[in-house]
Coordinates of C-alpha atoms in Angstrom, one line a residue:
X198 CA 68.7 83.4 34.4
X199 CA 71.3 81.8 32.0
X200 CA 74.1 83.9 33.7
X201 CA 73.1 82.6 37.1
X202 CA 73.1 79.0 35.9
X203 CA 76.7 79.4 34.5
X204 CA 77.9 80.9 37.8
X205 CA 76.2 78.0 39.7
X206 CA 77.9 75.4 37.5
X207 CA 81.3 77.1 38.0
X208 CA 80.8 77.0 41.8
X209 CA 79.9 73.3 41.8
X210 CA 82.9 72.4 39.7
X211 CA 85.3 73.9 42.2
X212 CA 84.0 71.9 45.3
X213 CA 86.8 70.3 47.3
X214 CA 87.1 66.5 46.9
X215 CA 87.2 64.6 50.1
X216 CA 90.2 62.4 50.6
X217 CA 89.6 58.7 51.3
X218 CA 91.2 58.7 54.7
X219 CA 88.5 61.0 56.0
X220 CA 90.6 64.2 55.7
X221 CA 89.6 67.0 53.3
X222 CA 92.1 67.6 50.6
X223 CA 92.9 71.0 49.2
X224 CA 90.2 72.4 46.9
X225 CA 90.4 70.7 43.6
X226 CA 91.3 72.8 40.6
X227 CA 88.5 73.0 38.0
X228 CA 89.9 71.6 34.8
X229 CA 87.8 71.9 31.6
X230 CA 86.9 68.9 29.4
X231 CA 87.0 66.1 31.9
X232 CA 88.0 62.6 30.7
X233 CA 85.6 59.7 30.6
X234 CA 86.3 56.0 31.2
X235 CA 83.7 53.5 30.1
X236 CA 84.2 50.0 31.5
X237 CA 82.4 46.7 30.8
X238 CA 82.9 43.5 32.8
X239 CA 82.2 39.8 32.2
X240 CA 79.7 37.8 34.2
X241 CA 82.0 36.3 36.9
X242 CA 83.4 39.7 38.0
X243 CA 79.8 41.1 38.1
X244 CA 78.4 38.1 40.0
X245 CA 79.1 39.9 43.3
X246 CA 77.7 43.4 43.6
X247 CA 80.5 45.8 44.1
X248 CA 81.9 49.2 43.3
X249 CA 84.7 50.2 41.0
X250 CA 86.5 53.4 42.0
X251 CA 88.4 55.8 39.8
X252 CA 91.3 57.3 41.8
X253 CA 94.7 58.8 41.4
X254 CA 97.7 59.5 43.6
X255 CA 99.1 63.0 43.4
X256 CA 101.6 64.7 45.7
X257 CA 101.1 62.3 48.6
X258 CA 97.3 62.4 48.5
X259 CA 94.6 60.1 47.2
X260 CA 92.1 61.7 45.0
X261 CA 88.8 60.0 44.2
X262 CA 87.5 61.0 40.8
X263 CA 84.3 58.9 40.5
X264 CA 82.9 55.5 41.3
X265 CA 80.5 53.0 39.6
X266 CA 78.3 50.3 41.0
X267 CA 78.2 47.0 39.0
X268 CA 76.2 43.8 39.5
X269 CA 75.0 40.9 37.3
X270 CA 72.5 43.2 35.6
X271 CA 74.5 46.4 35.3
X272 CA 77.8 45.4 33.8
X273 CA 78.7 48.6 32.0
X274 CA 79.1 52.2 33.0
X275 CA 81.1 55.4 32.6
X276 CA 83.1 57.4 35.2
X277 CA 84.6 60.9 34.8
X278 CA 87.5 62.9 36.2
X279 CA 90.0 65.7 35.6
X280 CA 93.8 65.8 35.7
X281 CA 96.1 68.8 35.3
X282 CA 98.1 67.1 32.6
X283 CA 98.6 63.6 31.1
X284 CA 98.6 61.4 34.1
X285 CA 97.9 58.0 35.6
X286 CA 94.6 57.1 37.2
X287 CA 93.5 53.7 38.5
X288 CA 90.5 51.6 38.5
X289 CA 90.0 49.8 41.8
X290 CA 87.7 46.8 42.0
X291 CA 86.4 46.3 45.5
X292 CA 85.6 42.6 45.5
X293 CA 86.2 40.7 42.3
X294 CA 88.3 41.4 39.3
X295 CA 91.9 42.6 38.8
X296 CA 92.0 44.7 41.9
X297 CA 94.0 47.6 40.3
X298 CA 94.0 48.6 36.7
X299 CA 96.3 51.5 35.8
X300 CA 95.5 53.7 32.8
X301 CA 97.0 57.0 31.5
X302 CA 94.6 59.9 30.6
X303 CA 94.5 63.6 29.8
X304 CA 91.4 65.8 29.9
X305 CA 89.2 65.3 26.9
X306 CA 90.1 61.6 26.5
X307 CA 87.3 59.1 26.1
X308 CA 88.4 55.5 26.9
X309 CA 86.7 52.1 26.7
X310 CA 88.0 49.2 28.8
X311 CA 86.8 45.6 28.9
X312 CA 87.7 43.5 31.9
X313 CA 87.2 39.8 31.2
X314 CA 86.7 36.9 33.6
X315 CA 90.2 35.8 32.8
X316 CA 91.4 38.9 34.6
X317 CA 89.7 37.9 37.9
X318 CA 92.1 37.3 40.8
X319 CA 94.8 39.7 40.0
X320 CA 95.8 42.3 42.6
X321 CA 97.5 44.5 40.0
X322 CA 96.8 44.1 36.2
X323 CA 97.8 45.9 33.0
X324 CA 94.9 45.4 30.7
X325 CA 95.6 45.9 27.0
X326 CA 91.9 45.8 26.0
X327 CA 91.8 49.5 25.9
X328 CA 90.4 51.8 23.2
X329 CA 90.7 55.6 22.9
X330 CA 94.0 56.0 24.7
X331 CA 97.3 55.5 22.8
X332 CA 99.1 56.7 26.0
X333 CA 97.6 53.8 28.0
X334 CA 98.8 51.3 25.5
X335 CA 102.2 52.8 25.4
X336 CA 102.3 52.8 29.2
X337 CA 101.5 49.1 29.2
X338 CA 104.3 48.5 26.7
X339 CA 106.8 50.4 28.9
X340 CA 105.7 48.4 31.9
X341 CA 106.0 45.2 30.0
X342 CA 109.5 46.2 29.2
X343 CA 110.3 46.8 32.9
X344 CA 108.5 43.6 33.9
X345 CA 110.5 41.6 31.4
X346 CA 113.8 42.9 32.8
X347 CA 112.6 42.2 36.3
X348 CA 111.7 38.6 35.3
X349 CA 115.1 38.0 33.9
X350 CA 116.8 39.2 37.0
X351 CA 114.5 37.1 39.3
X352 CA 115.3 34.0 37.2
X353 CA 119.1 34.6 37.4
X354 CA 118.9 35.4 41.1
X355 CA 116.9 32.3 41.9
X356 CA 119.5 30.1 40.3
X357 CA 122.3 31.9 42.1
X358 CA 120.6 31.1 45.4
X359 CA 120.4 27.4 44.6
X360 CA 121.9 24.8 46.9
X361 CA 125.4 23.4 46.0
X362 CA 125.8 25.7 43.0
X363 CA 129.3 25.4 41.6
X364 CA 131.7 28.4 41.8
X365 CA 132.1 28.4 38.0
X366 CA 128.4 28.5 37.5
X367 CA 127.9 31.2 40.1
X368 CA 130.6 33.3 38.3
X369 CA 128.9 32.7 35.0
X370 CA 125.5 33.8 36.5
X371 CA 127.1 36.9 37.9
X372 CA 128.4 37.9 34.5
X373 CA 124.9 37.2 33.1
X374 CA 123.4 39.4 35.8
X375 CA 125.7 42.3 35.0
X376 CA 125.0 42.0 31.3
X377 CA 121.2 41.9 31.9
X378 CA 121.4 44.9 34.1
X379 CA 123.4 46.9 31.6
X380 CA 121.1 45.9 28.7
X381 CA 118.1 46.9 30.9
X382 CA 119.4 50.4 31.5
X383 CA 120.1 50.9 27.8
X384 CA 116.6 49.7 27.0
X385 CA 115.2 52.3 29.4
X386 CA 117.3 55.0 27.9
X387 CA 116.4 54.2 24.3
X388 CA 112.7 54.2 25.3
X389 CA 113.0 57.7 26.7
X390 CA 114.5 58.9 23.4
X391 CA 111.7 57.4 21.3
X392 CA 108.5 57.2 23.5
X393 CA 105.5 59.5 22.7
X394 CA 103.6 59.4 26.0
X395 CA 105.1 62.1 28.3
X396 CA 103.9 60.3 31.5
X397 CA 105.5 57.0 30.6
X398 CA 108.7 58.7 29.3
X399 CA 109.1 60.7 32.5
X400 CA 108.6 57.6 34.7
X401 CA 111.5 55.8 32.8
X402 CA 113.6 59.0 32.6
X403 CA 113.6 59.4 36.4
X404 CA 115.1 55.9 36.7
X405 CA 117.7 56.7 33.9
X406 CA 118.7 59.9 35.7
X407 CA 119.0 58.1 39.0
X408 CA 121.3 55.5 37.5
X409 CA 123.5 58.1 35.8
X410 CA 123.9 60.0 39.1
X411 CA 124.4 57.1 41.5
X412 CA 127.1 55.1 39.8
X413 CA 128.2 53.6 43.2
X414 CA 124.8 52.0 43.6
X415 CA 124.0 51.3 40.0
X416 CA 127.4 50.0 39.1
X417 CA 126.2 47.8 36.2
X418 CA 124.6 50.8 34.5
X419 CA 126.7 52.1 31.5
X420 CA 124.8 55.4 31.6
X421 CA 126.8 58.6 32.3
X422 CA 125.7 62.2 33.2
X423 CA 126.4 63.1 29.5
X424 CA 123.8 60.5 28.6
X425 CA 121.4 62.0 31.1
X426 CA 122.0 65.6 29.9
X427 CA 121.4 64.4 26.3
X428 CA 118.2 62.7 27.3
X429 CA 116.9 65.7 29.3
X430 CA 117.7 68.2 26.5
X431 CA 115.8 65.9 24.0
X432 CA 112.8 65.5 26.3
X433 CA 112.6 69.2 27.1
X434 CA 112.4 69.9 23.3
X435 CA 109.9 67.2 22.7
X436 CA 107.6 67.9 25.7
X437 CA 108.3 71.5 26.6
X438 CA 105.1 72.2 28.6
X439 CA 104.9 68.9 30.6
X440 CA 105.1 70.0 34.2
X441 CA 106.6 66.8 35.8
X442 CA 109.3 66.9 33.1
X443 CA 110.2 70.5 34.0
X444 CA 110.3 69.4 37.7
X445 CA 112.5 66.4 36.8
X446 CA 114.9 68.7 35.0
X447 CA 115.0 71.2 37.9
X448 CA 114.9 68.6 40.8
X449 CA 112.0 70.4 42.3
X450 CA 108.2 70.4 42.5
X451 CA 106.0 73.0 40.8
X452 CA 103.4 73.6 43.5
X453 CA 100.7 71.8 45.4
X454 CA 98.8 70.5 42.3
X455 CA 101.8 68.9 40.6
X456 CA 103.5 65.6 41.3
X457 CA 107.1 65.7 42.3
X458 CA 109.3 64.3 39.6
X459 CA 111.1 62.0 42.0
X460 CA 107.7 60.5 43.1
X461 CA 107.9 58.4 39.8
X462 CA 110.7 56.5 41.4
X463 CA 108.5 54.9 44.0
X464 CA 105.2 55.2 42.2
X465 CA 104.6 51.5 41.8
X466 CA 104.8 50.9 45.6
X467 CA 102.4 53.7 46.3
X468 CA 100.0 52.4 43.7
X469 CA 99.9 49.0 45.5
X470 CA 99.3 50.8 48.8
X471 CA 96.5 52.7 47.2
X472 CA 94.8 49.5 45.9
X473 CA 94.6 48.1 49.4
X474 CA 92.4 51.0 50.5
X475 CA 89.7 50.0 48.1
X476 CA 89.7 46.3 48.5
X477 CA 87.0 45.0 50.9
X478 CA 89.1 43.3 53.6
X479 CA 86.4 41.0 54.8
X480 CA 86.5 39.2 51.5
X481 CA 90.0 37.9 52.3
X482 CA 88.7 35.7 55.2
X483 CA 85.5 34.5 53.4
X484 CA 85.7 30.9 52.4
X485 CA 85.9 30.7 48.6
X486 CA 87.1 27.2 47.6
X487 CA 88.3 26.8 44.0
X488 CA 86.8 24.2 41.6
X489 CA 87.5 22.9 38.2
X490 CA 86.7 25.5 35.6
X491 CA 87.6 28.5 37.9
X492 CA 90.5 30.7 37.1
X493 CA 93.5 30.4 39.4
X494 CA 93.0 32.9 42.2
X495 CA 95.4 32.2 45.0
X496 CA 97.3 34.9 46.8
X497 CA 100.0 33.3 49.0
X498 CA 102.1 35.7 51.1
X499 CA 103.1 38.3 48.6
X500 CA 102.8 36.1 45.6
X501 CA 99.8 35.9 43.3
X502 CA 99.9 32.6 41.4
X503 CA 98.4 34.2 38.3
X504 CA 101.9 35.3 37.5
X505 CA 102.6 31.8 36.2
X506 CA 100.2 32.1 33.3
X507 CA 101.6 31.1 29.9
X508 CA 102.7 27.7 31.2
X509 CA 100.8 24.8 32.7
X510 CA 100.9 25.0 36.5
X511 CA 100.8 22.4 39.3
X512 CA 100.0 23.9 42.8
X513 CA 100.5 21.3 45.5
X514 CA 99.7 21.9 49.2
X515 CA 101.8 19.7 51.5
X516 CA 103.4 19.5 55.0
X517 CA 106.3 17.7 56.6
X518 CA 104.0 15.7 58.8
X519 CA 101.8 14.5 55.9
X520 CA 103.0 11.0 54.8
X521 CA 100.8 10.9 51.6
X522 CA 102.3 14.2 50.7
X523 CA 105.9 13.0 51.1
X524 CA 105.1 9.9 48.9
X525 CA 103.9 12.2 46.1
X526 CA 106.9 14.5 46.1
X527 CA 109.2 12.2 44.1
X528 CA 106.5 12.0 41.4
X529 CA 106.2 15.8 41.4
X530 CA 109.9 16.1 40.9
X531 CA 109.7 13.7 38.0
X532 CA 106.8 15.7 36.5
X533 CA 108.9 18.9 36.8
X534 CA 111.7 17.1 35.0
X535 CA 109.5 15.7 32.2
X536 CA 107.8 19.0 31.4
X537 CA 110.5 21.6 32.4
X538 CA 109.7 23.8 29.4
X539 CA 105.9 23.7 29.7
X540 CA 105.2 23.4 33.4
X541 CA 105.7 25.4 36.5
X542 CA 105.5 23.7 39.9
X543 CA 104.6 25.5 43.1
X544 CA 104.8 23.7 46.4
X545 CA 102.9 25.4 49.2
X546 CA 104.0 24.2 52.7
X547 CA 101.3 24.1 55.4
X548 CA 103.9 23.7 58.1
X549 CA 103.4 26.3 60.8
X550 CA 107.0 27.3 61.0
X551 CA 109.7 27.8 58.4
X552 CA 112.0 25.6 60.4
X553 CA 109.7 22.6 60.0
X554 CA 109.4 23.3 56.3
X555 CA 113.2 23.7 55.7
X556 CA 114.1 20.6 57.6
X557 CA 111.8 18.5 55.5
X558 CA 112.9 20.2 52.3
X559 CA 116.5 19.4 53.1
X560 CA 115.9 15.9 54.3
X561 CA 113.8 14.8 51.3
X562 CA 115.7 17.1 48.8
X563 CA 112.7 19.0 47.6
X564 CA 115.0 21.4 45.8
X565 CA 115.5 22.6 42.2
X566 CA 118.4 21.1 40.3
X567 CA 120.6 22.9 37.7
X568 CA 122.1 21.3 34.6
X569 CA 125.4 21.1 36.5
X570 CA 123.7 18.9 39.1
X571 CA 121.6 16.7 36.8
X572 CA 121.2 15.9 33.2
X573 CA 117.5 16.7 33.6
X574 CA 117.3 20.0 35.4
X575 CA 114.0 21.3 37.0
X576 CA 112.7 24.0 39.2
X577 CA 110.4 23.6 42.2
X578 CA 109.0 26.9 43.5
X579 CA 108.4 27.0 47.3
X580 CA 105.9 29.1 49.2
X581 CA 104.8 29.1 52.8
X582 CA 101.1 28.9 53.8
X583 CA 101.8 30.5 57.2
X584 CA 103.1 33.9 58.1
X585 CA 106.2 33.3 60.3
X586 CA 105.8 36.6 62.0
X587 CA 102.2 36.1 63.2
X588 CA 101.9 32.3 63.1
X589 CA 98.7 32.7 61.2
X590 CA 97.7 31.1 57.9
X591 CA 97.8 33.7 55.0
X592 CA 94.3 34.9 54.2
X593 CA 94.6 33.9 50.6
X594 CA 95.3 30.3 51.6
X595 CA 92.7 30.2 54.5
X596 CA 89.8 31.2 52.2
X597 CA 90.4 28.1 50.1
X598 CA 88.9 26.0 52.9
X599 CA 91.4 23.2 52.5
X600 CA 90.4 20.4 54.9
X601 CA 92.8 17.6 53.8
X602 CA 96.2 17.3 52.2
X603 CA 97.7 16.6 49.8
X604 CA 95.6 19.1 47.9
X605 CA 96.4 20.2 44.4
X606 CA 95.3 22.1 41.3
X607 CA 96.4 21.5 37.7
X608 CA 96.0 24.7 35.8
X609 CA 96.2 25.3 32.0
X610 CA 98.1 28.0 30.2
X611 CA 95.3 30.5 30.4
X612 CA 95.0 30.2 34.2
X613 CA 91.9 28.0 34.3
X614 CA 91.9 25.0 36.7
X615 CA 91.6 21.8 34.7
X616 CA 91.9 19.2 37.5
X617 CA 91.7 19.3 41.3
X618 CA 93.1 16.8 43.8
X619 CA 94.4 14.6 40.9
X620 CA 97.1 11.9 41.5
X621 CA 100.4 12.9 40.0
X622 CA 100.7 9.9 37.7
X623 CA 97.3 10.8 36.2
X624 CA 98.3 14.5 36.0
X625 CA 101.4 13.4 34.0
X626 CA 99.3 11.4 31.6
X627 CA 96.8 14.3 31.2
X628 CA 99.6 16.8 30.6
X629 CA 101.2 14.6 28.0
X630 CA 97.9 14.5 26.0
X631 CA 97.4 18.2 26.3
X632 CA 100.9 19.1 25.0
X633 CA 100.7 16.5 22.2
X634 CA 97.4 18.0 21.2
X635 CA 99.0 21.5 21.1
X636 CA 101.6 20.3 18.6
X637 CA 99.1 19.0 16.2
X638 CA 98.5 21.2 13.1

């Protein structure tokens, strides 16, 4: 009887996993000692009953490991899965929460993750409240490194695209761009030589190898093929049995159950595609007006305004045909000047065409100013509320249910809305008090 039970369990463990697009994937390999991921969520995320999926992307296929139903009563649970080696899997929140939470696991791991209300509204989120997985924490650090480099490049590029930028300043920014790129490649290379998580190291190593090989494309990279060879020899000694690393060294794949080494190059894009499969699309069009006390949760075009956390944020909805909006813009520019170190300003145009928006932006000079143009430089970030291609309002804006403009939100550093539809003079006074209070011992 005991022998029959063992055989039955072995048969169940090798059942094929059905892919999410309705096709059947290849039979899943039965790996021993599955990993376990225990998650707990705060009340706001659990206020709407939903499912959390545990999935991965391997060799061009989506693999569902497990799922968990959460609601206001059941706010904690455990999911299980198996991977052939240390690899990335992702938590996908269907309705509320971060959307996508990437973690790194190997079989036998037991992780605990807490997702707080402050994480609600992200489409893609690295959460550092993780226990039981040093590899996940290292992965988060490696991604923070990449994101920091990306942020520096965006800041430089934004200034380079400013109107009436002097040639001297443009040349200076170009040099700064090249120096930032070179430093970024060296930072990636140094990480590959010191990192301890094979998954994170291989992801960065694939970029380093690409930069060393394609000097015509990555002209700012100081890395050479000698550097790449030195890196690969070091990694092969450090992680001799890690299959993606072997594939990376050989420029090949190792079979159907392994991820191609070069897939790490476009992994982030695929991960975002994956997340969209598990988000309930009907939620995008449901009206969900924000109120004071809510965390910022606006997704405009391809921008989530949560990215401005760390500074105060003013989000102002306006249009070229709105006279009260135009009257407020000079005050908004003054506010941006006064609090240039502590405040980000995002102007969301509700003009239906980019032509209408751009004509008003030029006419009334709603543009950022550099220190070469004014003694009080400031930045105004512009977003469009309508999709030029379809002529439709972006779903993230539509669900706010905005009925009149001007319409604005003042948000604190943590991402929580502290005022709604406030006059700009009052917003300036409020921000003065808040910043003065922060400076008090």
